[in-house]
């Protein structure tokens, strides 16, 4: 007779952020202006981009919606850098973090997207709430 611990019977047990993260091909430098970032959002038809500092480490995540307050004044968009805006900042997810824990953290913080970084803080990808929820819902039980 085989018995399973209650933890192993939960959907998504054993999945990590690395199993669910999506690659992030594009990043925005923290010294880019709001105007430049807005052009990228419009041209690429995307909703978010990770922000990296001058050392290449993750500084946060900027969203199209997060730029709206700065776009109200045209002169402001040309002078304001992304680092001066209110955007999602750390802590960030790491690839070995349990997916279920990450999903809980994202729900608590109301995050739709969460940057995933390595031990040096460099961006590896992003975890979306939709992807995490989807994998946790359909993950087979042992």
XYZ file of C-alpha atoms in Angstrom:
142
model
C 0.000 0.000 0.000
C 1.367 3.392 -1.003
C 0.623 6.448 1.043
C 1.147 10.046 0.037
C 1.784 12.918 2.365
C -0.838 15.682 2.177
C 1.765 18.001 0.643
C 2.576 15.666 -2.247
C -1.108 15.382 -3.153
C -1.434 19.120 -3.798
C -1.516 20.282 -7.411
C 1.733 21.890 -8.471
C 3.825 20.236 -5.791
C 7.439 20.287 -6.856
C 7.046 22.955 -9.530
C 9.388 25.913 -9.275
C 9.384 29.392 -10.739
C 11.916 28.130 -13.308
C 9.255 25.709 -14.596
C 6.822 28.578 -15.219
C 8.903 31.636 -16.037
C 8.861 33.075 -19.502
C 11.934 34.488 -21.194
C 12.225 38.224 -21.260
C 13.891 39.233 -24.480
C 13.645 42.970 -23.923
C 14.550 45.180 -21.008
C 14.512 48.900 -20.385
C 17.456 50.797 -18.942
C 16.629 52.756 -15.798
C 18.004 55.931 -17.394
C 15.585 55.694 -20.344
C 13.008 58.461 -20.370
C 9.293 57.943 -19.936
C 8.876 59.160 -23.512
C 11.286 56.506 -24.824
C 9.609 53.758 -22.791
C 6.182 54.820 -23.997
C 7.365 54.635 -27.613
C 8.599 51.089 -27.006
C 5.310 50.042 -25.408
C 3.349 51.488 -28.309
C 5.593 50.113 -31.079
C 6.009 46.623 -29.601
C 2.412 46.402 -28.320
C 3.498 45.116 -24.911
C 2.233 45.870 -21.419
C 5.385 45.584 -19.283
C 9.172 45.554 -19.400
C 11.753 44.730 -16.767
C 13.997 47.643 -15.835
C 17.740 47.133 -15.407
C 20.263 49.399 -13.777
C 23.633 50.452 -15.222
C 25.199 47.191 -13.932
C 22.576 45.066 -15.713
C 20.779 44.084 -12.511
C 17.012 44.091 -12.218
C 15.747 47.378 -10.865
C 12.054 46.660 -11.236
C 9.242 46.365 -13.715
C 7.553 49.207 -15.556
C 4.098 48.877 -17.055
C 2.298 50.832 -19.717
C -0.404 51.717 -17.199
C 2.220 52.892 -14.708
C 3.441 55.516 -17.174
C 0.034 57.167 -17.664
C 0.430 59.740 -14.850
C 3.701 60.905 -16.395
C 2.316 61.145 -19.916
C -0.179 63.853 -18.971
C 2.513 66.516 -19.376
C 4.534 66.270 -22.566
C 7.582 68.163 -21.260
C 7.682 65.840 -18.266
C 8.037 62.684 -20.378
C 11.169 63.972 -22.069
C 12.919 64.754 -18.784
C 11.779 62.003 -16.428
C 13.743 58.769 -16.326
C 12.163 55.422 -15.595
C 14.147 55.200 -12.335
C 12.280 58.313 -11.113
C 8.838 56.807 -11.711
C 6.711 54.777 -9.368
C 7.125 51.258 -10.678
C 7.252 47.778 -9.234
C 10.525 47.219 -7.391
C 11.982 44.236 -5.536
C 12.025 41.817 -3.954
C 11.956 39.579 -6.991
C 11.309 35.905 -7.575
C 14.166 33.473 -8.015
C 14.110 30.351 -10.171
C 14.329 27.815 -7.334
C 11.386 29.316 -5.447
C 8.372 27.035 -5.228
C 5.727 27.978 -7.765
C 2.892 27.682 -5.249
C 4.691 30.065 -2.882
C 5.363 32.497 -5.722
C 1.692 32.417 -6.734
C 0.658 33.201 -3.158
C 3.147 36.087 -2.971
C 1.877 37.463 -6.271
C -1.734 37.304 -5.060
C -0.878 39.064 -1.803
C 1.059 41.819 -3.598
C -1.468 42.048 -6.476
C 1.235 41.351 -9.072
C 0.312 40.291 -12.580
C 3.988 39.981 -13.560
C 7.024 39.352 -11.370
C 10.649 39.558 -12.555
C 12.782 36.468 -11.932
C 16.439 37.107 -11.124
C 19.582 35.063 -10.540
C 21.693 35.240 -7.379
C 23.476 38.326 -8.749
C 20.228 40.152 -9.497
C 20.331 39.792 -13.279
C 17.022 39.278 -15.051
C 16.342 35.706 -16.149
C 12.719 36.117 -17.162
C 9.296 36.931 -15.792
C 6.592 34.984 -14.038
C 3.023 35.883 -14.909
C 0.161 35.209 -12.549
C -1.822 33.623 -15.387
C 0.958 31.146 -16.198
C 1.554 30.263 -12.541
C -2.149 29.719 -11.911
C -2.515 27.688 -15.071
C 0.357 25.349 -14.203
C -0.759 24.934 -10.607
C -4.289 24.133 -11.723
C -3.376 21.458 -14.270
C -0.270 19.996 -12.621
C -0.658 16.223 -12.218
C -0.779 14.795 -8.749
C 1.680 12.004 -7.983
